[in-house]
mmCIF file of C-alpha atoms and ligand atoms in Angstrom:
data_model
loop_
_atom_site.group_PDB
_atom_site.id
_atom_site.type_symbol
_atom_site.label_atom_id
_atom_site.label_comp_id
_atom_site.label_asym_id
_atom_site.label_seq_id
_atom_site.Cartn_x
_atom_site.Cartn_y
_atom_site.Cartn_z
ATOM 1 C CA MET D 263 112.806 87.336 93.303
ATOM 2 C CA LYS D 264 114.584 84.199 94.229
ATOM 3 C CA PHE D 265 112.858 80.940 94.137
ATOM 4 C CA SER D 266 113.928 77.787 96.199
ATOM 5 C CA TYR D 267 114.759 76.081 93.069
ATOM 6 C CA ASP D 268 117.082 78.742 91.844
ATOM 7 C CA LYS D 269 119.679 76.779 94.093
ATOM 8 C CA LEU D 270 119.330 73.874 91.884
ATOM 9 C CA PHE D 271 120.770 75.918 88.926
ATOM 10 C CA GLU D 272 123.699 77.522 91.321
ATOM 11 C CA ASN D 273 124.453 74.042 92.243
ATOM 12 C CA ASN D 274 124.571 72.773 88.598
ATOM 13 C CA LYS D 275 127.096 75.687 87.462
ATOM 14 C CA ALA D 276 129.178 74.832 90.333
ATOM 15 C CA TRP D 277 129.203 71.152 89.750
ATOM 16 C CA ALA D 278 129.772 71.387 85.859
ATOM 17 C CA SER D 279 132.776 73.660 86.626
ATOM 18 C CA ARG D 280 134.054 71.549 89.182
ATOM 19 C CA GLN D 281 133.839 68.540 86.711
ATOM 20 C CA THR D 282 135.640 70.579 83.775
ATOM 21 C CA GLU D 283 138.290 71.864 86.378
ATOM 22 C CA GLN D 284 139.317 68.193 87.395
ATOM 23 C CA ASP D 285 138.788 66.858 83.624
ATOM 24 C CA PRO D 286 138.596 69.326 80.774
ATOM 25 C CA GLY D 287 137.322 66.503 78.386
ATOM 26 C CA TYR D 288 134.628 65.231 81.114
ATOM 27 C CA PHE D 289 131.616 66.481 79.110
ATOM 28 C CA SER D 290 132.902 65.822 75.814
ATOM 29 C CA ASN D 291 133.719 62.325 76.584
ATOM 30 C CA MET D 292 130.325 61.783 78.419
ATOM 31 C CA ALA D 293 128.719 63.332 75.109
ATOM 32 C CA LEU D 294 130.332 60.256 73.172
ATOM 33 C CA GLY D 295 127.865 57.747 74.575
ATOM 34 C CA GLN D 296 127.085 55.538 77.449
ATOM 35 C CA ASN D 297 128.233 52.018 78.468
ATOM 36 C CA PRO D 298 126.694 51.205 81.705
ATOM 37 C CA GLU D 299 127.307 48.142 83.581
ATOM 38 C CA TYR D 300 124.081 48.251 85.767
ATOM 39 C CA LEU D 301 120.587 48.644 85.639
ATOM 40 C CA PHE D 302 119.092 49.852 88.884
ATOM 41 C CA ILE D 303 115.340 49.472 89.665
ATOM 42 C CA GLY D 304 114.701 51.591 92.631
ATOM 43 C CA CYS D 305 111.958 53.339 94.337
ATOM 44 C CA SER D 306 111.075 56.764 93.588
ATOM 45 C CA ASP D 307 111.709 58.042 97.212
ATOM 46 C CA SER D 308 113.713 61.333 97.476
ATOM 47 C CA ARG D 309 116.091 59.650 100.088
ATOM 48 C CA ALA D 310 117.386 56.739 97.973
ATOM 49 C CA PRO D 311 118.992 58.039 94.740
ATOM 50 C CA ALA D 312 121.057 55.253 93.055
ATOM 51 C CA SER D 313 124.240 56.919 92.021
ATOM 52 C CA VAL D 314 124.333 58.951 95.775
ATOM 53 C CA ILE D 315 124.065 55.825 97.749
ATOM 54 C CA THR D 316 126.390 53.779 95.478
ATOM 55 C CA GLY D 317 128.910 56.349 94.966
ATOM 56 C CA THR D 318 128.899 56.012 91.309
ATOM 57 C CA ARG D 319 129.283 58.751 88.592
ATOM 58 C CA PRO D 320 126.945 59.729 85.547
ATOM 59 C CA GLY D 321 127.495 57.107 82.954
ATOM 60 C CA GLU D 322 127.795 53.933 85.374
ATOM 61 C CA ILE D 323 124.058 53.440 86.112
ATOM 62 C CA PHE D 324 121.134 52.805 84.084
ATOM 63 C CA GLU D 325 118.113 53.847 86.168
ATOM 64 C CA HIS D 326 114.302 53.244 86.519
ATOM 65 C CA ARG D 327 112.492 54.180 89.749
ATOM 66 C CA ASN D 328 108.834 54.038 90.685
ATOM 67 C CA ILE D 329 106.862 53.711 93.820
ATOM 68 C CA SER D 330 108.230 50.534 95.801
ATOM 69 C CA ASN D 331 110.557 49.299 92.954
ATOM 70 C CA LEU D 332 107.984 47.136 91.163
ATOM 71 C CA VAL D 333 108.485 45.012 88.279
ATOM 72 C CA ILE D 334 105.304 44.563 86.288
ATOM 73 C CA SER D 335 105.397 43.031 82.885
ATOM 74 C CA THR D 336 102.515 45.311 81.393
ATOM 75 C CA ASP D 337 104.354 48.376 82.728
ATOM 76 C CA MET D 338 105.569 49.517 79.169
ATOM 77 C CA ASN D 339 107.923 52.245 80.649
ATOM 78 C CA LEU D 340 109.734 49.810 82.915
ATOM 79 C CA MET D 341 109.792 47.208 80.014
ATOM 80 C CA ALA D 342 111.164 49.571 77.655
ATOM 81 C CA VAL D 343 114.044 50.450 80.052
ATOM 82 C CA LEU D 344 114.482 46.550 80.659
ATOM 83 C CA GLN D 345 114.836 45.834 77.029
ATOM 84 C CA TYR D 346 116.907 48.683 76.031
ATOM 85 C CA SER D 347 119.566 47.836 78.806
ATOM 86 C CA VAL D 348 119.449 44.066 78.272
ATOM 87 C CA ASP D 349 119.560 44.071 74.381
ATOM 88 C CA ILE D 350 121.102 47.357 73.518
ATOM 89 C CA LEU D 351 123.387 48.569 76.457
ATOM 90 C CA LYS D 352 123.915 44.951 77.540
ATOM 91 C CA VAL D 353 124.071 45.747 81.164
ATOM 92 C CA LYS D 354 125.713 42.879 83.375
ATOM 93 C CA HIS D 355 123.953 43.400 86.377
ATOM 94 C CA ILE D 356 120.281 44.325 87.037
ATOM 95 C CA VAL D 357 119.625 45.321 90.762
ATOM 96 C CA VAL D 358 116.148 45.736 92.455
ATOM 97 C CA CYS D 359 116.723 47.898 95.250
ATOM 98 C CA GLY D 360 114.097 48.602 97.787
ATOM 99 C CA HIS D 361 114.397 50.335 101.050
ATOM 100 C CA TYR D 362 113.311 50.025 104.748
ATOM 101 C CA GLY D 363 110.960 52.613 105.727
ATOM 102 C CA CYS D 364 109.376 52.456 102.006
ATOM 103 C CA GLY D 365 106.020 54.602 102.146
ATOM 104 C CA GLY D 366 104.613 52.402 99.314
ATOM 105 C CA VAL D 367 105.022 49.006 101.172
ATOM 106 C CA LYS D 368 103.607 50.630 104.398
ATOM 107 C CA ALA D 369 100.554 52.001 102.675
ATOM 108 C CA ALA D 370 100.228 48.559 101.130
ATOM 109 C CA LEU D 371 100.256 47.168 104.839
ATOM 110 C CA SER D 372 97.609 49.679 105.919
ATOM 111 C CA LYS D 373 93.694 49.315 105.332
ATOM 112 C CA THR D 374 93.273 52.986 104.391
ATOM 113 C CA HIS D 375 92.295 54.317 100.885
ATOM 114 C CA ASN D 376 94.930 56.236 98.865
ATOM 115 C CA GLY D 377 93.088 56.807 95.594
ATOM 116 C CA LEU D 378 94.625 55.825 92.566
ATOM 117 C CA ILE D 379 97.940 54.648 93.992
ATOM 118 C CA ASP D 380 95.732 51.871 95.433
ATOM 119 C CA ASN D 381 95.955 50.187 91.934
ATOM 120 C CA TRP D 382 99.730 50.006 91.996
ATOM 121 C CA LEU D 383 100.181 49.101 95.379
ATOM 122 C CA ARG D 384 97.870 46.338 94.949
ATOM 123 C CA SER D 385 100.845 44.503 93.363
ATOM 124 C CA ILE D 386 102.567 44.680 96.712
ATOM 125 C CA ARG D 387 99.409 43.369 98.730
ATOM 126 C CA ASP D 388 99.874 40.407 96.314
ATOM 127 C CA VAL D 389 103.085 40.001 97.968
ATOM 128 C CA TYR D 390 101.433 40.082 101.411
ATOM 129 C CA ARG D 391 98.971 37.789 100.316
ATOM 130 C CA GLN D 392 101.508 35.401 99.122
ATOM 131 C CA TYR D 393 103.625 35.374 102.440
ATOM 132 C CA ARG D 394 100.753 36.309 104.798
ATOM 133 C CA LYS D 395 101.653 33.420 107.317
ATOM 134 C CA GLU D 396 105.275 34.234 107.623
ATOM 135 C CA LEU D 397 104.246 38.167 107.756
ATOM 136 C CA ASP D 398 101.274 37.635 110.472
ATOM 137 C CA HIS D 399 103.626 35.570 112.347
ATOM 138 C CA LEU D 400 105.460 38.947 113.236
ATOM 139 C CA THR D 401 104.272 40.650 116.199
ATOM 140 C CA SER D 402 105.487 44.076 115.693
ATOM 141 C CA GLU D 403 104.237 46.449 112.719
ATOM 142 C CA GLU D 404 107.827 47.546 112.321
ATOM 143 C CA GLU D 405 109.122 43.957 111.635
ATOM 144 C CA LYS D 406 106.251 43.321 109.374
ATOM 145 C CA TRP D 407 106.962 46.382 107.312
ATOM 146 C CA ARG D 408 110.816 45.475 107.213
ATOM 147 C CA LYS D 409 110.050 41.725 106.191
ATOM 148 C CA LEU D 410 107.640 42.989 103.361
ATOM 149 C CA VAL D 411 110.039 45.212 102.120
ATOM 150 C CA GLU D 412 112.367 42.394 101.774
ATOM 151 C CA LEU D 413 110.011 39.935 100.572
ATOM 152 C CA ASN D 414 108.805 42.678 97.718
ATOM 153 C CA VAL D 415 112.493 43.146 96.647
ATOM 154 C CA GLN D 416 112.545 39.119 96.274
ATOM 155 C CA GLU D 417 109.376 39.012 94.508
ATOM 156 C CA GLN D 418 110.288 41.731 91.945
ATOM 157 C CA VAL D 419 113.721 39.868 91.171
ATOM 158 C CA PHE D 420 111.563 36.926 90.572
ATOM 159 C CA ARG D 421 109.200 38.533 88.301
ATOM 160 C CA LEU D 422 112.129 40.296 86.540
ATOM 161 C CA SER D 423 113.825 36.810 86.008
ATOM 162 C CA MET D 424 110.427 35.661 84.373
ATOM 163 C CA THR D 425 110.404 38.491 81.813
ATOM 164 C CA SER D 426 110.674 37.470 78.295
ATOM 165 C CA ILE D 427 113.599 39.832 78.117
ATOM 166 C CA VAL D 428 115.577 38.253 80.877
ATOM 167 C CA GLN D 429 114.745 34.788 79.630
ATOM 168 C CA GLU D 430 115.781 35.103 76.241
ATOM 169 C CA ALA D 431 119.052 36.915 77.214
ATOM 170 C CA LEU D 432 119.589 33.966 79.440
ATOM 171 C CA ASP D 433 118.922 31.418 76.717
ATOM 172 C CA ARG D 434 121.241 33.155 74.364
ATOM 173 C CA HIS D 435 124.067 32.891 77.162
ATOM 174 C CA GLN D 436 124.173 36.661 77.554
ATOM 175 C CA GLU D 437 126.019 37.433 80.681
ATOM 176 C CA ILE D 438 123.553 39.003 83.085
ATOM 177 C CA HIS D 439 123.198 38.725 87.109
ATOM 178 C CA LEU D 440 120.145 39.593 88.999
ATOM 179 C CA HIS D 441 120.373 41.195 92.400
ATOM 180 C CA GLY D 442 117.961 42.050 95.072
ATOM 181 C CA TRP D 443 119.172 44.797 97.515
ATOM 182 C CA VAL D 444 117.721 46.852 100.566
ATOM 183 C CA TYR D 445 118.675 49.990 101.467
ATOM 184 C CA GLU D 446 118.613 51.188 105.074
ATOM 185 C CA ILE D 447 117.818 55.083 105.324
ATOM 186 C CA GLU D 448 118.578 55.058 108.747
ATOM 187 C CA ASN D 449 122.322 54.164 108.468
ATOM 188 C CA GLY D 450 122.937 54.643 104.686
ATOM 189 C CA LEU D 451 123.892 50.927 104.130
ATOM 190 C CA ILE D 452 122.917 48.926 101.587
ATOM 191 C CA ARG D 453 122.175 45.303 102.393
ATOM 192 C CA ASP D 454 122.546 42.324 99.624
ATOM 193 C CA LEU D 455 119.806 39.950 100.092
ATOM 194 C CA ASP D 456 121.993 37.348 98.350
ATOM 195 C CA LEU D 457 119.295 36.058 95.928
ATOM 196 C CA ASN D 458 120.111 33.219 93.487
ATOM 197 C CA ILE D 459 117.535 32.675 90.804
ATOM 198 C CA LYS D 460 118.316 28.902 90.473
ATOM 199 C CA ARG D 461 118.415 28.275 93.933
ATOM 200 C CA ASP D 462 115.635 30.450 95.567
ATOM 201 C CA PHE D 463 113.175 30.283 92.542
ATOM 202 C CA LYS D 464 113.300 26.567 91.613
ATOM 203 C CA ASP D 465 110.152 25.855 92.436
ATOM 204 C CA PHE D 466 108.694 28.538 89.934
ATOM 205 C CA ASP D 467 109.722 26.581 87.013
ATOM 206 C CA ILE D 468 106.281 26.500 85.906
ATOM 207 C CA TYR D 469 106.804 30.151 84.721
ATOM 208 C CA ASN D 470 109.926 29.142 82.519
ATOM 209 C CA CYS D 471 109.475 29.063 78.900
ATOM 210 C CA ASP D 472 111.842 26.541 76.745
ATOM 211 C CA HIS D 473 113.194 28.694 74.032
ATOM 212 C CA SER D 474 115.684 26.024 72.824
ATOM 213 C CA HIS D 475 113.322 25.035 69.679
ATOM 214 C CA ASP D 476 112.599 28.607 68.889
HETATM 215 CO CO1 LIG F 261 109.879 53.402 98.723
#
């Protein structure tokens, strides 16, 4: 009996033999270790896989995905990924990549009950509350949804910049750049929100810790 997931194994075998054909040392080299330049924090959505949409190969992106690409400093999973990638792998770029059409963001905009996930989505509702004037000014639900997707990415980049891990890396002058991107499912293109921590988050200096005397 054939199961739908059998095709995944078939795909895998075909992919592995293609790689070996192109480069016989591909897997033995891969097994030596990883040295990715990017940490990608994306949404779990099946339509936005980091390596596919960025055309990168295994070994190039260290990746963490959760519903609506949230950065929550008490999330041990995310924080472990962040610390490992900054302190050990020394990634140079951290990207928070949201996407238009994000179901998590839409659910956060609605008043329906969704069970346990509402606890997770509350963090997006916090972003909504923070930018409520700007968002409620928009007349169509679609516009509001898109804007909240963007503001959510911006807010997560800000939260990322305030984590002890990023703060300490910046204090020791480690090269690290934070980026906020939004992926458009309808045309496959990624939009860079061109965020700049120093410029866009300058009013948030109350969160900064001065580590210079540590
Ligand atoms: Co999503």
